[in-house]
Coordinates of N, CA, C and O in Angstrom, one line a residue:
X1 N 100.8 106.6 86.5 CA 100.4 106.9 85.6 C 99.8 108.3 85.9 O 99.2 108.5 86.6
X2 N 100.3 108.9 84.8 CA 99.9 110.1 85.3 C 98.5 110.8 84.1 O 97.9 109.8 83.7
X3 N 98.3 112.1 83.5 CA 97.2 112.5 83.1 C 97.6 112.6 81.4 O 99.0 112.5 81.3
X4 N 97.1 111.7 80.2 CA 97.4 111.7 79.1 C 97.6 113.0 78.7 O 97.0 114.1 79.1
X5 N 98.8 112.9 77.4 CA 98.6 114.3 76.9 C 97.8 114.9 76.3 O 97.3 116.0 76.2
X6 N 97.0 114.2 75.6 CA 95.7 114.6 74.8 C 95.0 115.5 75.8 O 93.9 116.5 75.5
X7 N 94.4 114.8 77.5 CA 93.9 115.4 78.3 C 94.4 116.7 78.8 O 93.5 117.5 79.0
X8 N 95.5 116.7 78.8 CA 96.3 118.2 79.4 C 96.0 119.2 78.0 O 95.7 120.1 78.5
X9 N 96.0 118.7 77.0 CA 96.0 119.5 75.8 C 94.3 120.1 75.7 O 94.0 121.4 75.6
X10 N 93.6 119.1 76.3 CA 92.1 119.6 76.0 C 91.9 120.5 77.3 O 91.1 121.4 77.0
X11 N 92.5 120.0 78.5 CA 92.0 121.0 79.7 C 92.7 122.5 79.2 O 92.2 123.5 79.8
X12 N 93.9 122.5 78.9 CA 94.6 123.9 78.3 C 93.7 124.5 77.6 O 93.6 125.6 77.4
X13 N 93.4 123.9 76.3 CA 92.5 124.8 75.4 C 90.8 125.1 76.2 O 90.6 126.5 75.3
X14 N 90.8 124.5 76.9 CA 89.3 124.9 77.9 C 89.6 126.1 78.4 O 88.9 126.8 78.6
X15 N 90.9 126.1 79.4 CA 91.3 127.2 79.6 C 91.5 128.7 79.0 O 91.1 129.5 79.5
X16 N 92.2 128.6 78.0 CA 92.5 129.2 77.1 C 90.9 129.9 76.8 O 91.2 131.4 76.2
X17 N 90.2 129.3 76.2 CA 88.8 129.7 75.9 C 88.4 130.7 77.0 O 87.6 131.7 76.3
X18 N 88.7 130.8 78.2 CA 88.1 132.1 79.1 C 86.4 131.9 79.0 O 85.9 133.0 79.7
X19 N 85.9 130.9 78.5 CA 84.4 131.3 79.0 C 84.1 130.6 80.0 O 84.9 129.4 80.8
X20 N 83.0 131.3 80.8 CA 82.5 130.8 82.4 C 81.3 130.0 81.8 O 80.5 129.8 81.0
X21 N 81.1 128.6 82.7 CA 80.0 128.0 82.5 C 79.6 128.1 83.9 O 80.0 128.6 84.8
X22 N 78.2 127.7 83.9 CA 77.5 127.7 85.0 C 77.1 126.4 85.6 O 76.9 125.7 85.1
X23 N 77.3 126.1 87.0 CA 77.0 125.2 87.7 C 75.9 125.4 88.5 O 75.8 126.2 89.5
X24 N 74.6 125.0 88.1 CA 73.7 124.8 88.9 C 73.7 124.4 90.3 O 74.5 123.4 90.3
X25 N 73.3 124.9 91.2 CA 73.4 124.2 92.9 C 73.3 123.2 93.1 O 73.9 122.2 93.8
X26 N 72.0 122.7 92.6 CA 71.9 121.1 92.6 C 72.7 120.2 92.0 O 72.9 119.2 92.3
X27 N 73.7 120.6 91.2 CA 74.7 119.9 90.4 C 76.3 120.2 91.3 O 77.0 119.0 90.7
X28 N 76.3 120.9 91.9 CA 77.4 121.3 92.8 C 78.1 119.9 93.2 O 79.3 119.4 93.2
X29 N 77.4 119.1 93.9 CA 78.1 118.2 95.1 C 78.3 116.9 93.9 O 79.6 116.5 94.1
X30 N 77.5 116.7 92.6 CA 78.2 115.9 91.9 C 79.3 116.2 91.3 O 80.3 115.4 91.0
X31 N 79.5 117.5 90.9 CA 80.4 117.8 90.2 C 81.9 117.9 91.1 O 82.9 117.3 90.9
X32 N 81.7 118.1 92.4 CA 82.5 118.0 93.4 C 83.2 116.4 93.7 O 84.3 116.1 93.9
X33 N 82.1 115.7 93.4 CA 82.4 114.3 93.7 C 83.5 114.0 92.2 O 84.2 113.1 92.7
X34 N 82.9 114.4 91.3 CA 83.7 114.0 90.0 C 85.2 114.4 90.1 O 86.2 113.7 90.1
X35 N 85.4 115.7 90.3 CA 86.8 116.5 90.6 C 87.7 115.6 91.6 O 88.8 115.3 91.6
X36 N 87.0 114.9 92.4 CA 87.6 114.2 94.1 C 88.0 113.1 92.9 O 88.8 112.6 94.2
X37 N 87.4 112.3 92.4 CA 87.8 111.1 91.8 C 88.8 111.1 90.6 O 89.1 109.9 89.8
X38 N 88.9 112.1 90.0 CA 89.3 112.5 88.7 C 90.6 111.5 88.5 O 91.1 111.5 87.3
X39 N 91.3 111.4 89.4 CA 92.8 110.1 89.3 C 92.5 108.9 89.3 O 93.4 108.0 88.8
X40 N 91.4 108.4 89.3 CA 90.7 106.7 89.1 C 90.6 106.3 88.0 O 89.4 105.6 87.9
X41 N 91.2 106.8 87.0 CA 90.7 106.3 85.6 C 91.5 105.1 85.1 O 92.7 104.9 85.4
X42 N 90.7 104.0 84.5 CA 90.9 102.8 84.1 C 91.7 103.3 82.4 O 90.7 104.4 82.2
X43 N 92.4 103.0 82.1 CA 92.8 103.4 80.4 C 93.6 102.4 80.1 O 93.6 101.3 79.9
X44 N 92.9 102.7 78.3 CA 93.3 102.0 77.1 C 94.9 101.7 77.2 O 95.4 102.6 77.3
X45 N 95.6 100.4 77.5 CA 96.8 100.0 77.1 C 97.7 100.8 76.1 O 98.6 100.8 76.1
X46 N 96.9 100.7 74.9 CA 97.5 101.0 73.9 C 97.8 102.9 73.4 O 98.4 103.1 73.1
X47 N 96.5 103.1 73.6 CA 96.3 104.8 73.6 C 96.5 105.5 75.0 O 96.7 107.0 74.6
X48 N 96.2 104.9 76.2 CA 96.3 105.8 77.2 C 95.2 106.6 77.3 O 95.0 107.0 78.5
X49 N 94.1 106.7 76.6 CA 92.9 107.3 77.1 C 91.8 106.6 77.7 O 92.1 105.5 78.1
X50 N 91.4 107.5 78.7 CA 90.3 106.8 79.5 C 89.5 105.7 79.1 O 88.9 106.3 77.9
X51 N 89.1 104.8 79.8 CA 88.3 103.7 79.4 C 86.7 104.3 80.3 O 85.7 103.8 80.3
X52 N 87.2 104.5 81.8 CA 85.8 104.6 82.4 C 86.8 105.0 84.2 O 88.1 104.4 84.0
X53 N 86.0 104.7 85.0 CA 86.8 105.4 86.2 C 87.0 103.6 86.5 O 86.1 102.8 86.6
X54 N 87.8 103.6 87.7 CA 88.1 102.4 88.4 C 87.4 102.5 89.6 O 87.7 103.3 90.8
X55 N 86.1 101.7 89.6 CA 85.1 102.1 90.9 C 85.7 101.8 92.4 O 85.4 102.3 93.0
X56 N 86.8 100.8 92.5 CA 87.6 100.5 93.2 C 88.3 101.6 93.7 O 88.3 101.8 94.9
X57 N 89.0 102.2 92.9 CA 89.7 103.3 93.4 C 88.6 104.3 93.8 O 89.1 105.1 94.9
X58 N 87.7 104.6 93.0 CA 86.7 105.7 93.5 C 86.3 105.3 94.7 O 85.9 106.3 95.8
X59 N 86.0 104.1 95.4 CA 85.5 103.6 96.4 C 86.1 104.3 97.5 O 86.0 104.7 98.8
X60 N 87.7 103.7 97.1 CA 88.7 104.1 98.3 C 88.9 105.3 98.7 O 88.8 105.8 99.8
X61 N 88.8 106.3 97.5 CA 88.9 107.5 97.7 C 88.1 108.1 98.2 O 88.2 108.9 99.2
X62 N 86.8 107.7 97.7 CA 85.3 108.0 98.8 C 85.5 107.8 100.5 O 85.4 108.6 101.4
X63 N 86.2 106.9 100.4 CA 86.5 106.5 101.7 C 87.3 107.1 102.9 O 87.3 107.7 103.8
X64 N 88.5 107.6 102.0 CA 89.6 108.5 102.7 C 88.8 109.7 102.8 O 89.5 110.4 103.6
X65 N 88.2 110.3 101.8 CA 87.4 111.3 102.2 C 86.4 111.6 103.0 O 85.7 112.6 103.0
X66 N 86.0 110.2 103.6 CA 85.1 110.2 104.8 C 83.5 110.7 103.7 O 82.7 111.5 104.3
X67 N 83.4 110.4 102.7 CA 82.6 111.0 102.1 C 81.0 109.7 101.7 O 81.8 108.7 100.9
X68 N 80.1 109.9 102.1 CA 78.9 108.9 101.8 C 78.3 109.5 100.1 O 77.9 110.8 100.1
X69 N 78.0 108.8 99.7 CA 77.4 109.0 98.0 C 76.1 108.6 98.1 O 75.8 107.2 98.1
X70 N 75.1 109.6 97.4 CA 73.9 108.9 97.3 C 73.9 108.4 96.0 O 74.6 108.4 95.3
X71 N 72.5 107.5 95.7 CA 72.4 107.0 94.7 C 72.6 107.8 93.5 O 73.1 107.9 92.4
X72 N 71.6 108.8 93.6 CA 71.5 110.1 92.8 C 73.1 110.7 92.4 O 73.3 110.9 91.2
X73 N 73.9 110.8 93.4 CA 75.2 111.4 92.9 C 76.3 110.4 92.3 O 76.8 110.8 91.6
X74 N 75.8 109.0 92.6 CA 76.7 107.9 91.8 C 76.2 107.7 90.5 O 76.7 108.1 89.5
X75 N 75.1 108.0 90.0 CA 74.4 108.2 88.9 C 74.7 109.4 87.9 O 75.3 109.3 86.6
X76 N 74.7 110.4 88.7 CA 75.5 111.8 88.0 C 77.0 111.6 87.8 O 77.2 111.9 86.9
X77 N 77.7 110.7 88.7 CA 79.2 110.9 88.6 C 79.1 109.8 87.4 O 80.0 110.2 86.5
X78 N 78.3 108.6 87.2 CA 78.5 107.8 85.6 C 78.1 108.7 84.5 O 78.7 108.5 83.6
X79 N 76.9 109.5 84.7 CA 77.0 110.4 83.4 C 78.2 111.5 83.1 O 78.8 111.4 82.2
X80 N 78.7 112.2 84.4 CA 79.8 113.0 83.9 C 81.1 112.0 83.3 O 81.8 112.6 82.7
X81 N 81.1 110.6 83.9 CA 82.1 110.0 83.5 C 82.0 109.6 82.0 O 83.1 109.3 81.1
X82 N 81.0 109.3 81.6 CA 80.6 109.2 80.1 C 81.0 110.2 79.4 O 81.5 109.7 77.9
X83 N 80.6 111.1 79.7 CA 80.7 112.9 78.8 C 82.0 112.5 79.0 O 82.9 113.0 77.6
X84 N 83.1 112.6 79.7 CA 84.4 112.7 79.8 C 85.0 111.9 78.8 O 86.2 112.6 78.2
X85 N 84.7 110.6 78.6 CA 85.3 109.7 78.4 C 85.1 110.0 76.9 O 85.8 110.3 75.8
X86 N 83.8 110.4 76.3 CA 83.5 110.5 74.9 C 84.2 111.8 74.6 O 84.7 111.8 73.3
X87 N 84.3 113.0 74.9 CA 85.0 114.1 74.7 C 86.1 113.7 74.8 O 86.9 114.4 73.9
X88 N 87.2 113.1 75.7 CA 88.6 112.7 75.4 C 88.5 111.8 73.9 O 89.8 112.5 73.5
X89 N 87.8 111.1 73.8 CA 88.0 110.2 72.7 C 87.6 111.2 71.2 O 88.6 111.2 70.2
X90 N 86.7 112.1 71.5 CA 86.4 112.9 70.4 C 88.0 114.2 70.0 O 88.4 114.4 68.9
X91 N 88.6 114.6 71.3 CA 89.5 115.5 70.9 C 91.0 114.6 70.0 O 91.4 114.9 70.1
X92 N 91.0 113.6 70.9 CA 92.3 112.5 70.4 C 91.8 112.5 68.9 O 92.9 112.3 68.5
X93 N 90.8 112.1 68.5 CA 90.5 111.6 67.3 C 90.7 113.2 66.0 O 90.9 112.8 65.3
X94 N 90.0 114.2 66.6 CA 90.4 115.2 66.0 C 91.9 115.7 66.0 O 92.7 116.1 64.9
X95 N 92.8 115.2 66.9 CA 94.1 115.8 67.1 C 94.5 114.4 65.9 O 95.9 114.9 65.2
X96 N 94.5 113.3 65.6 CA 94.6 112.0 65.1 C 94.4 112.6 63.6 O 95.5 112.6 62.7
X97 N 93.3 113.3 63.2 CA 93.2 113.6 62.1 C 94.0 114.8 61.5 O 94.0 114.6 60.2
X98 N 94.1 115.7 62.6 CA 94.8 117.0 62.0 C 96.4 116.4 62.0 O 96.8 117.1 61.0
X99 N 97.1 115.7 62.7 CA 98.3 114.9 62.4 C 98.3 114.2 61.4 O 99.6 114.3 60.5
X100 N 97.5 113.4 60.9 CA 97.2 112.9 59.7 C 97.2 113.9 58.3 O 98.3 113.6 57.5
X101 N 96.7 115.0 58.3 CA 96.6 116.4 57.7 C 97.8 116.8 57.5 O 98.7 117.1 56.3
X102 N 98.4 117.1 58.3 CA 99.8 117.2 58.5 C 100.8 116.5 57.6 O 101.6 117.0 56.5
X103 N 100.9 115.6 57.9 CA 101.5 114.1 57.3 C 101.4 114.4 55.8 O 102.1 114.2 54.7
X104 N 100.2 114.2 55.3 CA 99.8 114.3 53.8 C 100.2 115.6 53.2 O 100.4 115.5 51.8
X105 N 100.3 116.6 54.3 CA 100.9 117.8 53.3 C 102.4 118.2 53.4 O 102.9 119.1 52.8
X106 N 102.9 117.2 53.8 CA 104.6 116.8 53.7 C 105.4 117.5 55.0 O 106.4 117.6 55.1
X107 N 104.1 117.4 56.2 CA 105.0 118.1 57.2 C 104.9 119.3 57.8 O 105.5 119.7 58.5
X108 N 104.6 119.9 56.5 CA 104.3 121.9 56.8 C 103.1 122.0 58.0 O 102.7 121.5 57.9
X109 N 103.6 122.6 58.7 CA 102.9 123.5 60.0 C 102.2 124.9 59.4 O 103.0 125.6 59.3

């Protein structure tokens, strides 16, 4: 199971934006944790969109990385997880709406 097409498009759009974001030092460890387990998504079987992290996979990944995670870092991971799922669904919905509009216009681009 690879990365869904919608996620790739969202990442490419974000990269093309060329805007920088500031990561506060106190959030860096949580961001690194999130990026380290980004492959451990549970996905909706029909849409392929992420529904949340597979915590067993996250735990296995952390064990392989020999990382201990504090309660705060795990809570931060859950916040990032929730935001990622919501944003991915928002992007997918916008894409569906755009495709529907194209279809209504007779397929013209």
